[in-house]
Short mmCIF file of C-alpha atoms and ligand atoms in Angstrom, two decimals:
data_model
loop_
_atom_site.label_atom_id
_atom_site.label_comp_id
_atom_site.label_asym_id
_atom_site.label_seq_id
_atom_site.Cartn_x
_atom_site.Cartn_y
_atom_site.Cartn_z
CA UNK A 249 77.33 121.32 94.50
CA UNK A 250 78.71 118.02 92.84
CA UNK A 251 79.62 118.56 89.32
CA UNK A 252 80.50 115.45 87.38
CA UNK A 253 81.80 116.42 83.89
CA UNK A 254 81.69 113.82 81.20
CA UNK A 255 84.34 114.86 79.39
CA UNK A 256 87.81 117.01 79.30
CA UNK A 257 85.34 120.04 77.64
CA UNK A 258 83.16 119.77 80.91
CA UNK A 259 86.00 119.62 83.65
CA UNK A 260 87.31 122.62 82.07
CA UNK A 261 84.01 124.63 82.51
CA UNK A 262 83.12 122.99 85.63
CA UNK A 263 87.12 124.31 86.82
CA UNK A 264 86.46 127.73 85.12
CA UNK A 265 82.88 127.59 87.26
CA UNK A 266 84.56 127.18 90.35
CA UNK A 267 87.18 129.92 89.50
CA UNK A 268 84.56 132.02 90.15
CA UNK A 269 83.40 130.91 93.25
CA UNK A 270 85.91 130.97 95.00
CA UNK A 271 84.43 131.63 98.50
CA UNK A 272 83.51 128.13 98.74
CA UNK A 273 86.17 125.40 99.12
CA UNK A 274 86.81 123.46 96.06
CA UNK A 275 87.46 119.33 96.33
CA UNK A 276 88.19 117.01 93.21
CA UNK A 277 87.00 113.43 93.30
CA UNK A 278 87.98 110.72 91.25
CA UNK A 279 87.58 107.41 93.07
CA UNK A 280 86.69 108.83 96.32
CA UNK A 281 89.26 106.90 98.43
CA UNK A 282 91.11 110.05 99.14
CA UNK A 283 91.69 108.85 103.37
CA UNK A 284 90.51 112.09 105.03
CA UNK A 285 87.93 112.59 103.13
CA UNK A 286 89.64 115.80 101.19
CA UNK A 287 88.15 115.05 97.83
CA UNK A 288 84.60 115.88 99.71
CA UNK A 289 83.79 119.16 101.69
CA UNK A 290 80.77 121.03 103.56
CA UNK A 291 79.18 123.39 101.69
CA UNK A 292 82.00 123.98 98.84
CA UNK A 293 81.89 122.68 95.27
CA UNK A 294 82.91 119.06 94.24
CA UNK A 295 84.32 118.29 90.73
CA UNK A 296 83.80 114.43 90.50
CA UNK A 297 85.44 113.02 87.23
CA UNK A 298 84.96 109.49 88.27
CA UNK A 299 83.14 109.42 84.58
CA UNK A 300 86.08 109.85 83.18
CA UNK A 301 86.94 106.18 83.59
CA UNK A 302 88.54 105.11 80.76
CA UNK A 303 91.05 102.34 80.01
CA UNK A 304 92.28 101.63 76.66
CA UNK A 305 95.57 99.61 75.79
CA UNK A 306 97.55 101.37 73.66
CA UNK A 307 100.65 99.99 71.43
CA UNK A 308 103.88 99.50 72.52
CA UNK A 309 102.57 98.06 75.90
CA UNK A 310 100.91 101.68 77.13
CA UNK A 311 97.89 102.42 78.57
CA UNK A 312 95.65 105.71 78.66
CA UNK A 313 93.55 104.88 81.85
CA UNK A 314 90.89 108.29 83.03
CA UNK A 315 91.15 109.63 86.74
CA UNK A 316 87.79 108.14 87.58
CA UNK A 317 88.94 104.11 86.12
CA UNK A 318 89.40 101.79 89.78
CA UNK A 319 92.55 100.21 89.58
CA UNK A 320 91.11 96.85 89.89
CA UNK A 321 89.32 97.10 86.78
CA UNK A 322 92.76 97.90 85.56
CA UNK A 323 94.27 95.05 86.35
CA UNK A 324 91.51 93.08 85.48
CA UNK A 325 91.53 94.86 82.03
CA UNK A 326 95.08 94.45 81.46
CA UNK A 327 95.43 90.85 82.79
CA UNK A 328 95.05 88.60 79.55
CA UNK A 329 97.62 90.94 77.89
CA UNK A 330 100.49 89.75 80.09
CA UNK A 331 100.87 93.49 81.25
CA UNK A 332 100.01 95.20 84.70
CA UNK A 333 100.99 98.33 86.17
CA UNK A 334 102.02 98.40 89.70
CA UNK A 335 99.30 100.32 91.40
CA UNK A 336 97.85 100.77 95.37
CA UNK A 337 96.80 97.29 96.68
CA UNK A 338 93.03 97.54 96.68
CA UNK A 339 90.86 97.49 94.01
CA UNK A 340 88.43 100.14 94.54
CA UNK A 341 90.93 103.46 95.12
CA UNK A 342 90.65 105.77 92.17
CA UNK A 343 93.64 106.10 89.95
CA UNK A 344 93.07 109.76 89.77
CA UNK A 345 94.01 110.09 93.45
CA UNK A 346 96.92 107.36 93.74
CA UNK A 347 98.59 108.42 90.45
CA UNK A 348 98.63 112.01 91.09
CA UNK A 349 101.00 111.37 95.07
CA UNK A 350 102.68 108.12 94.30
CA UNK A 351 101.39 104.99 93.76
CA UNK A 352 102.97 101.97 96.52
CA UNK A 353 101.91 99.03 95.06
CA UNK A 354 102.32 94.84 94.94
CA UNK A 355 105.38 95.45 92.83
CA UNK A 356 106.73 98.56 94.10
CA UNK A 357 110.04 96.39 94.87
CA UNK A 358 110.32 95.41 91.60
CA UNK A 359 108.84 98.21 89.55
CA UNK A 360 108.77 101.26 91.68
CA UNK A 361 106.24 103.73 91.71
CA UNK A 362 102.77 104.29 89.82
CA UNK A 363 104.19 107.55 89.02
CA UNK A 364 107.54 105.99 88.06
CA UNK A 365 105.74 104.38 84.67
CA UNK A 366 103.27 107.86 83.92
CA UNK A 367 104.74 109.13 80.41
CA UNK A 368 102.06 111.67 80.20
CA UNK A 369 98.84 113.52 81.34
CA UNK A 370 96.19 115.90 80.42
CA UNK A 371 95.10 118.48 82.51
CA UNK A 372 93.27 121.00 83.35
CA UNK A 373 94.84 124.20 84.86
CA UNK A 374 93.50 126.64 87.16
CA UNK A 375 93.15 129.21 84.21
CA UNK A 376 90.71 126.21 82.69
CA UNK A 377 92.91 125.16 79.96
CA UNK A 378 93.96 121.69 78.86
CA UNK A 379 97.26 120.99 79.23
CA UNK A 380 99.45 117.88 78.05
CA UNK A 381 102.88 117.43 79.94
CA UNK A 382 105.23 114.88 79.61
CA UNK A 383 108.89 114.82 79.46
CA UNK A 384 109.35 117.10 76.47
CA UNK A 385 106.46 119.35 76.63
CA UNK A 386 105.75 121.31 79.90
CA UNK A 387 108.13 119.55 81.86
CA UNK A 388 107.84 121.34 85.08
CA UNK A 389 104.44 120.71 84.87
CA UNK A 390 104.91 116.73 84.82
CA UNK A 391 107.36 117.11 87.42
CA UNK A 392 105.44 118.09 89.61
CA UNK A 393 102.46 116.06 88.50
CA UNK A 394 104.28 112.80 89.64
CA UNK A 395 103.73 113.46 93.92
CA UNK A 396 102.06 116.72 93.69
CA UNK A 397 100.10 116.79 91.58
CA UNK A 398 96.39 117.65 93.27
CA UNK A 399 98.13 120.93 93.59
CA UNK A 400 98.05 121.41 89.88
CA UNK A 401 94.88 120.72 88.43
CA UNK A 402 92.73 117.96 87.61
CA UNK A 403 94.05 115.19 85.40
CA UNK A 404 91.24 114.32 82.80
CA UNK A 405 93.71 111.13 81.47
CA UNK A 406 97.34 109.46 82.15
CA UNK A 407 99.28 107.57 79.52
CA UNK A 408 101.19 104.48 81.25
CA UNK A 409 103.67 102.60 79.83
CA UNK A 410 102.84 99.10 81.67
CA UNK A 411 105.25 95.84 82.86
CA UNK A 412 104.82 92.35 82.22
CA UNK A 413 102.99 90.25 84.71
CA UNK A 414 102.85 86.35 84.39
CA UNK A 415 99.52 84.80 84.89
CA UNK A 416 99.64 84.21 88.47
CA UNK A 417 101.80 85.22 90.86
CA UNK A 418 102.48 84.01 94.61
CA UNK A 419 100.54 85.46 97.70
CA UNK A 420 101.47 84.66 101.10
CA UNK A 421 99.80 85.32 104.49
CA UNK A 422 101.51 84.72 107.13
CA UNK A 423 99.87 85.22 110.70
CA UNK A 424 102.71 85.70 113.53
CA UNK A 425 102.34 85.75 117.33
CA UNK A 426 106.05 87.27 118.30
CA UNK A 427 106.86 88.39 121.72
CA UNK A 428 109.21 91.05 121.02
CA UNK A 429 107.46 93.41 118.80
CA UNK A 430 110.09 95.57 118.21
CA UNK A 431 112.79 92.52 117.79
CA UNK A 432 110.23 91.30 115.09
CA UNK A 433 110.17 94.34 113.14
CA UNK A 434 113.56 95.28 112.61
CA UNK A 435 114.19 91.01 111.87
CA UNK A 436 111.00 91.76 109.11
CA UNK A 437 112.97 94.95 107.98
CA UNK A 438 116.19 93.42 107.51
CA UNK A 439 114.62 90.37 106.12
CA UNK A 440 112.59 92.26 103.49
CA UNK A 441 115.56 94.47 102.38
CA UNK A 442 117.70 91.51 101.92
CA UNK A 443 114.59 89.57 99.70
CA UNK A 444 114.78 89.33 95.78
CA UNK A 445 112.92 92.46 94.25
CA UNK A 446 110.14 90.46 93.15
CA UNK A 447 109.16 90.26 96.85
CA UNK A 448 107.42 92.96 98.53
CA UNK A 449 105.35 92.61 101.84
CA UNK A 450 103.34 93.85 104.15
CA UNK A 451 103.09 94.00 107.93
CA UNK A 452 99.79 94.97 109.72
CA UNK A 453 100.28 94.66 113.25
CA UNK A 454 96.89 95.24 115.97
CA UNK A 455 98.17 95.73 119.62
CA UNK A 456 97.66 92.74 122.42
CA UNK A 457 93.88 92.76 124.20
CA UNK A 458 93.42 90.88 127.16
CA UNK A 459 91.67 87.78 125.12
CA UNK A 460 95.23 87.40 122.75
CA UNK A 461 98.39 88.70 122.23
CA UNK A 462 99.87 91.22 119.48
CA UNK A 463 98.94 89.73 116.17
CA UNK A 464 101.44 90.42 112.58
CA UNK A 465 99.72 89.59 109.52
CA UNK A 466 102.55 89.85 107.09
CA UNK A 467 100.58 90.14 103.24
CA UNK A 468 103.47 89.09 100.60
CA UNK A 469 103.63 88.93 97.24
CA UNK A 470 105.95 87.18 95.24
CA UNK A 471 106.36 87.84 91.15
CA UNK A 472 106.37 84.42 90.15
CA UNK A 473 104.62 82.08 88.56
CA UNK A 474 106.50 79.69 90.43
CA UNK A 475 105.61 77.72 93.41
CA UNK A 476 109.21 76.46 93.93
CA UNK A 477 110.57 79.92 93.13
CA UNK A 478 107.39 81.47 95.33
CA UNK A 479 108.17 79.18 98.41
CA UNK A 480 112.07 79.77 98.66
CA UNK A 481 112.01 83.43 98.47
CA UNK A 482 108.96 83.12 101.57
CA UNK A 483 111.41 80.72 103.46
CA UNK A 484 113.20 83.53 104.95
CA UNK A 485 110.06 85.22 106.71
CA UNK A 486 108.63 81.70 107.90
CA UNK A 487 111.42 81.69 111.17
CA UNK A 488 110.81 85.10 112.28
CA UNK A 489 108.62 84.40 114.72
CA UNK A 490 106.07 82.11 115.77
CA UNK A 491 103.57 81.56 112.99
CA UNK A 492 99.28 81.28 114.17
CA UNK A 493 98.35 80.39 110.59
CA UNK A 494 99.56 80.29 107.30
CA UNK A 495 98.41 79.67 103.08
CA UNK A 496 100.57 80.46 100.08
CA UNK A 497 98.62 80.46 96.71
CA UNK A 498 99.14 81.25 93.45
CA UNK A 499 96.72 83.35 91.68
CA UNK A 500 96.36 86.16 89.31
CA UNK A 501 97.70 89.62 90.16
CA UNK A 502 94.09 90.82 89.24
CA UNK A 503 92.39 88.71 91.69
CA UNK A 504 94.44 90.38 94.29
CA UNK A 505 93.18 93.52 93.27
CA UNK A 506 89.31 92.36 92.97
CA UNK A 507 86.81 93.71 96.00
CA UNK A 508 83.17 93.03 95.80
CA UNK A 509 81.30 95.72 94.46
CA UNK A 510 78.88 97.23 96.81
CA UNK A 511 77.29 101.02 97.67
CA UNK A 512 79.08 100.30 101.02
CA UNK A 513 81.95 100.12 99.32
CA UNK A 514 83.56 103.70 99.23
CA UNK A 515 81.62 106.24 101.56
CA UNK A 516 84.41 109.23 100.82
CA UNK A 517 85.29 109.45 104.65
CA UNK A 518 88.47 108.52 106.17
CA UNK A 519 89.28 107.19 109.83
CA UNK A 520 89.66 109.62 112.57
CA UNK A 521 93.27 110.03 112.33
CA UNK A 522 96.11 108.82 110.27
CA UNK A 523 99.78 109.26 109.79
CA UNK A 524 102.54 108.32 108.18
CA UNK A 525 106.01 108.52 107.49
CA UNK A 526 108.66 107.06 105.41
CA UNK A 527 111.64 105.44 106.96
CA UNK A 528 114.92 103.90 105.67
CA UNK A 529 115.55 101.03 107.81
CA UNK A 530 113.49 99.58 110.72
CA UNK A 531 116.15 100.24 113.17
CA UNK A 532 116.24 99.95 116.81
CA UNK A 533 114.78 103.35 117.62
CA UNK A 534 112.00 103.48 114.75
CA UNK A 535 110.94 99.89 115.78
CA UNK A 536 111.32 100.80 119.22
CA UNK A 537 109.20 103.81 118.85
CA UNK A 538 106.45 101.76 116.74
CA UNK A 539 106.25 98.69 119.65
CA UNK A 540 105.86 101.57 122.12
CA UNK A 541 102.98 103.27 119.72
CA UNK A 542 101.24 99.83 119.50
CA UNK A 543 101.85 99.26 123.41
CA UNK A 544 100.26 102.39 124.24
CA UNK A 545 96.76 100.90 122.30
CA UNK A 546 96.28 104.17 121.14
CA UNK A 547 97.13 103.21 117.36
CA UNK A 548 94.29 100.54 116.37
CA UNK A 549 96.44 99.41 113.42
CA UNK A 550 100.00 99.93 111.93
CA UNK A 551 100.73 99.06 108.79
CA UNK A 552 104.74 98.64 107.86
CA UNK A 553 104.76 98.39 103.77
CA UNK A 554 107.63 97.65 101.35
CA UNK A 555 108.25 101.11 99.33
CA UNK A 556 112.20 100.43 98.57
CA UNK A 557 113.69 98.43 96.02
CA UNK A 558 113.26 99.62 92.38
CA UNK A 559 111.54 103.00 93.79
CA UNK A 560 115.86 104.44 94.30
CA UNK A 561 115.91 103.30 90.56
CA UNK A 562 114.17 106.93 90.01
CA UNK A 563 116.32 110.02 90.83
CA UNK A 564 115.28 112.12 93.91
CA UNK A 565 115.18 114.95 92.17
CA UNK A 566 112.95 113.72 88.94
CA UNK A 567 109.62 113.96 90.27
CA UNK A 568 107.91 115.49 92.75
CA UNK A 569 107.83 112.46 95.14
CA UNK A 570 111.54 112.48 96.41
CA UNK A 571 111.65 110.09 99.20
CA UNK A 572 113.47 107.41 97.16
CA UNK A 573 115.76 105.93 99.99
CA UNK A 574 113.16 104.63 102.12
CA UNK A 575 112.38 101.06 102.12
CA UNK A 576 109.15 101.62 104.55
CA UNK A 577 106.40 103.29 104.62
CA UNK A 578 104.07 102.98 108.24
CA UNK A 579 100.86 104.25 108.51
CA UNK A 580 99.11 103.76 110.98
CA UNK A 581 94.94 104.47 112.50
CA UNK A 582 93.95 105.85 115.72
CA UNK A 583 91.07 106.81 117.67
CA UNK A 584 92.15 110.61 117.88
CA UNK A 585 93.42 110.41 121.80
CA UNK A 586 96.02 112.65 123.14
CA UNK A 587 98.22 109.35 123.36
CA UNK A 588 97.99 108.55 120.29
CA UNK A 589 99.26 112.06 118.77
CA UNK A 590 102.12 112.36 121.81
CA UNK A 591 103.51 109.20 120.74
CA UNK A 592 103.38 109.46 116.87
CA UNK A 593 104.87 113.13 117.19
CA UNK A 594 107.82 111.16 119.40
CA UNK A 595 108.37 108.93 116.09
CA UNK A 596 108.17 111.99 113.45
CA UNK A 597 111.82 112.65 114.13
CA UNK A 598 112.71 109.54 112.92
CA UNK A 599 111.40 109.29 109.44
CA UNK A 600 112.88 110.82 106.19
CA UNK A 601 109.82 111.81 104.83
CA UNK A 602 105.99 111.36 104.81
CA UNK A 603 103.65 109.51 102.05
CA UNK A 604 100.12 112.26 101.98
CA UNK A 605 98.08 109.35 101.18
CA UNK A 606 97.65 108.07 104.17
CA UNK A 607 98.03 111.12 106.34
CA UNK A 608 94.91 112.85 107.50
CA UNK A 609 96.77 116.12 109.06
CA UNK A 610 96.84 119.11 106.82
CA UNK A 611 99.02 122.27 106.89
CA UNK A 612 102.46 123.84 106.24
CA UNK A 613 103.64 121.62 108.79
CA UNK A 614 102.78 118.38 107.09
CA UNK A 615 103.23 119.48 103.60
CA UNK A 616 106.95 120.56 105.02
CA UNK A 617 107.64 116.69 106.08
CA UNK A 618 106.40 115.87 102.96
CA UNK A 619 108.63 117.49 100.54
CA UNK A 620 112.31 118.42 101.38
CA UNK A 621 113.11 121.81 101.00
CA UNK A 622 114.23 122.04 97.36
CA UNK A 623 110.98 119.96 95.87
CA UNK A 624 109.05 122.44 98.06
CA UNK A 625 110.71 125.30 96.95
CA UNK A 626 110.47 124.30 93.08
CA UNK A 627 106.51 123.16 93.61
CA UNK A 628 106.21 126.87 95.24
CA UNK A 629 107.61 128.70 91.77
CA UNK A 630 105.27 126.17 89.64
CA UNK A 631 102.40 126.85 92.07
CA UNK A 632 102.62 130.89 91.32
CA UNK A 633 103.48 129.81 87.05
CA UNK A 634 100.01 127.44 87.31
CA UNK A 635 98.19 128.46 89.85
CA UNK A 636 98.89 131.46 91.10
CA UNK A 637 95.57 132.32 93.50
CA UNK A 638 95.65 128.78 95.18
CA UNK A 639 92.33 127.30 93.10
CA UNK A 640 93.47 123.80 94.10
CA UNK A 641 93.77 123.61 97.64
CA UNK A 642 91.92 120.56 98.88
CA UNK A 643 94.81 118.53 99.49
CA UNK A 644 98.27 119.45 101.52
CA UNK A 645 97.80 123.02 99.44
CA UNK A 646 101.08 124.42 98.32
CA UNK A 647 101.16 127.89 99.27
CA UNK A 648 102.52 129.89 96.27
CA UNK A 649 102.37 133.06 98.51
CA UNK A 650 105.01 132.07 101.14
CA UNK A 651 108.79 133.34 100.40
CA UNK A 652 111.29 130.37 101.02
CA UNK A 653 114.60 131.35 102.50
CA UNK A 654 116.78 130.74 99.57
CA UNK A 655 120.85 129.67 100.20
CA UNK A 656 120.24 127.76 103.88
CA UNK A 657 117.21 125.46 102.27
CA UNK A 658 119.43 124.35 99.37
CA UNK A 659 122.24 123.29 101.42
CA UNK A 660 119.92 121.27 103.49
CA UNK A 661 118.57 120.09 100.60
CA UNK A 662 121.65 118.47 99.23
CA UNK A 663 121.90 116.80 102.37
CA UNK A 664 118.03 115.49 102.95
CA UNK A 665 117.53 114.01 99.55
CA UNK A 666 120.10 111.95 98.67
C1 LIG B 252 91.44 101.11 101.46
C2 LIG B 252 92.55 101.94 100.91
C3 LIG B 252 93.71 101.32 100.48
C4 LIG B 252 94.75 102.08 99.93
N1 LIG B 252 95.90 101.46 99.49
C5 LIG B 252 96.88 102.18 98.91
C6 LIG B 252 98.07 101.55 98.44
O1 LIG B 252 98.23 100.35 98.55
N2 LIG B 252 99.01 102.33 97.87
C7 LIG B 252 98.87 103.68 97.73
O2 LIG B 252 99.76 104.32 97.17
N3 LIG B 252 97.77 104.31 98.19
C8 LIG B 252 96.79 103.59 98.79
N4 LIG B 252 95.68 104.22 99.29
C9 LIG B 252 95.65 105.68 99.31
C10 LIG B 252 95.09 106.17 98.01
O3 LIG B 252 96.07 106.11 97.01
C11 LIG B 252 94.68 107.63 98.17
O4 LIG B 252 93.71 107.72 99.18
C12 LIG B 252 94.17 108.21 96.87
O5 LIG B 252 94.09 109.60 96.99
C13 LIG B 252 92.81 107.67 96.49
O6 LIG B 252 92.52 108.03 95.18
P1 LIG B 252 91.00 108.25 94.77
O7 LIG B 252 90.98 108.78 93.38
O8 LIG B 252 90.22 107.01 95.05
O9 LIG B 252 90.58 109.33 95.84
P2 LIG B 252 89.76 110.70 95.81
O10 LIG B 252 89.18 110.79 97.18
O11 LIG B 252 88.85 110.77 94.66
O12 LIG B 252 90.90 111.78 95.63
C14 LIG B 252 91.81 112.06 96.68
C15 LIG B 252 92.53 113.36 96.35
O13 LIG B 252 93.30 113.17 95.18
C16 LIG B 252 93.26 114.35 94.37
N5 LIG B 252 92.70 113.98 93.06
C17 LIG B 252 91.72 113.09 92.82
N6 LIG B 252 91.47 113.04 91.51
C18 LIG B 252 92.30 113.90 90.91
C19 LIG B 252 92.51 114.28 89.55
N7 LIG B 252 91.80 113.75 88.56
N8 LIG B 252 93.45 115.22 89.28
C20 LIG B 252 94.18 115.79 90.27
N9 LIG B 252 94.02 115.46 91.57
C21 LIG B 252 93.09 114.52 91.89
C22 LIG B 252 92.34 115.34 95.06
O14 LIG B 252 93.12 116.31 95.72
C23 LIG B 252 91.58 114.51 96.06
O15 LIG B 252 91.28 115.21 97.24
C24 LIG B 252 94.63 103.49 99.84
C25 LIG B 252 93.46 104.12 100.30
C26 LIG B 252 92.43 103.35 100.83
C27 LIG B 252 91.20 104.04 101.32
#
């Protein structure tokens, strides 16, 4: 059954309706780009707010934008203001979904997180109420909103305070053929974490076939209007290795965001498998272990994205999402062989920390690599204070009913986070 409330009023009944039903599983759908497919499920109950797409500039350069608003209507919306808010980088995800984990965006270098710019939300609890949390009322609450917050209810509206954006800014891609895979992405790693903040890139990497050899398309965008400024902070990628093809444009930060509109468009299903994790530095073991994973043509993609920079601006310990260290993010596709899974659980050891975005694995397992101890321990008191009986379980479910051993997991803690 696929309820789709039109207002706050109606996602409160529709969450008190599926309070009592719960022998069916429960999903919530904004934009329905959720990558396993979680916001959908067989035989359960679906609350779709993607109504609830509202976008309204507020003064003092904020935003109110609804769960259900795309962010490329967002942009779009927001473009002949001067102002933009650093969001996923395709236009169709929800912002529902992407501001309720994260948010690793075109200017996550230079801005940080989606979450990093959320000064409020309303929700609605498990007990069907409507909540507002921000800093100074219900703080827990928005602390845990900002990376966990599908565990917590369903958002009904965010208030954003936005950045300036100039009218265009650059966009390079940048198609390389290198021989050493692994050499070429620790040279992109160091080369990216040395790059002003207004850069932040992308590496999607397919593995050699017999017709052509391993392909990098790096996707980089610089914040500037530029071209001078544009082409000297590029200069630095253009010698790692040797280049197939190559444009650098300008255009508008909206237009980068803009996907043709379609029924195809978003069919609520993910790939077979996906994983990620969140990494520091592209050293010789994690690129090792990545050129191995490609090798193996298991993996049909791997994608290496920027998520350092401004993100360390943020505290580990202020939100919910506490893997402010890394510069990467991978995430990568496969086919669902036994391959595939024996060499990404070789590389798990060697992140910090997992993005649930793009990870299609569920259970205490994954939601343990996703938090470090302490956040998980604090999400599991606010799970029993919010929702005590588990209502919203659709996505890496917090388990208020397992006991975490208290003195050894803060210690660790200490250690994992900072
Ligand atoms: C093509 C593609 C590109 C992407 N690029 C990026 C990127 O660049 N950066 C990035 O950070 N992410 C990216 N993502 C991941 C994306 O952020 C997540 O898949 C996100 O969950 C999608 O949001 P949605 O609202 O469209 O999804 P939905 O499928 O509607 O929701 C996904 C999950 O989010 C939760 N949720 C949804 N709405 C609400 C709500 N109102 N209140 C509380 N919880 C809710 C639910 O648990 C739901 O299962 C991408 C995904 C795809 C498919």
């Amino acid at each position: 059954m696929v309820l789709r409330p039109q207002s706050p009023a109606q996602v409160q009944d529709a969450v008190r309706y599926a309070d009592r039903h719960r022998d069916v599983p429960l999903g919530v759908r904004s934009g329905g780009h959720g990558l396993s497919g979680r916001s959908l499920n067989d035989g359960g109950i679906v609350i779709a707010v993607d109504g609830l797409d509202e976008i309204t500039e507020l003064d003092g350069g904020r935003a109110r934008l609804g769960p259900g608003a795309r962010w490329g209507d967002v942009a779009a919306a927001l473009a002949s203001h001067g102002l933009a808010l650093t969001a996923g980088d395709y236009g169709s995800v929800g912002v529902g979904g992407l501001a309720t984990a994260g948010g690793i965006g075109w200017f996550v270098r230079e801005h940080g997180l989606t979450i990093d710019h959320l000064r409020s939300v309303e929700v609605v609890t498990a007990d069907g109420e409507l909540v507002h949390a921000s800093a100074t009322e219900n703080a827990d609450l928005f602390w845990a909103m900002r990376g966990a917050g599908a565990n917590f209810g369903v958002v009904v509206s965010f208030e954003f305070e936005l950045h300036p954006v100039g009218s265009q800014v650059g966009f390079a891609m940048l198609v390389f053929a290198p021989e050493d895979i692994a050499g070429f992405l620790q040279d992109w790693g160091t080369t990216i974490e040395a790059a002003h903040p207004s850069v932040t890139g992308t590496l999607t990497i397919s593995p050699s076939s017999r017709a052509r050899p391993a392909m990098a398309q790096a996707l980089i965008v610089v914040d500037s209007d530029d071209a001078d400024t544009v082409l000297d902070r590029l200069q630095p990628f253009a010698g790692l290795a040797p280049m197939a093809d190559q444009s650098v444009q300008l255009m508008p930060y909206a237009s980068l965001l803009a996907q043709p509109a379609g029924p195809e468009a978003n069919l609520g299903r993910g790939e077979p498998l996906g994983h990620s994790g969140l990494v520091r530095h592209l050293d010789a073991d994690v690129a090792r272990g990545l050129a191995d994973l490609l090798s193996s043509k298991s993996s049909f993609i791997l994608s290496v994205r920027s998520a350092g920079g401004a993100v360390a601006e943020t505290p580990a310990d202020a939100t919910a999402y506490a893997w402010r260290d890394a510069n990467f993010f991978v995430a990568t596709l496969g086919g669902g062989s036994l391959d595939f899974e024996k060499h990404w659980n070789q590389l798990i050891p060697l992140f910090e920390g997992m993005y649930l975005s793009f990870e299609t694995d569920t259970g205490p397992d994954v939601v343990a690599r996703a938090f470090p101890p302490a956040h998980l321990k604090r999400l599991r008191e606010l799970k029993r204070q919010w929702d005590p009986s588990g209502l919203f379980r659709d996505n890496f479910f917090i388990d208020p009913t397992v006991a975490d051993p208290e003195a050894a997991e803060l210690s660790v803690a200490d250690d994992s986070v900072r």
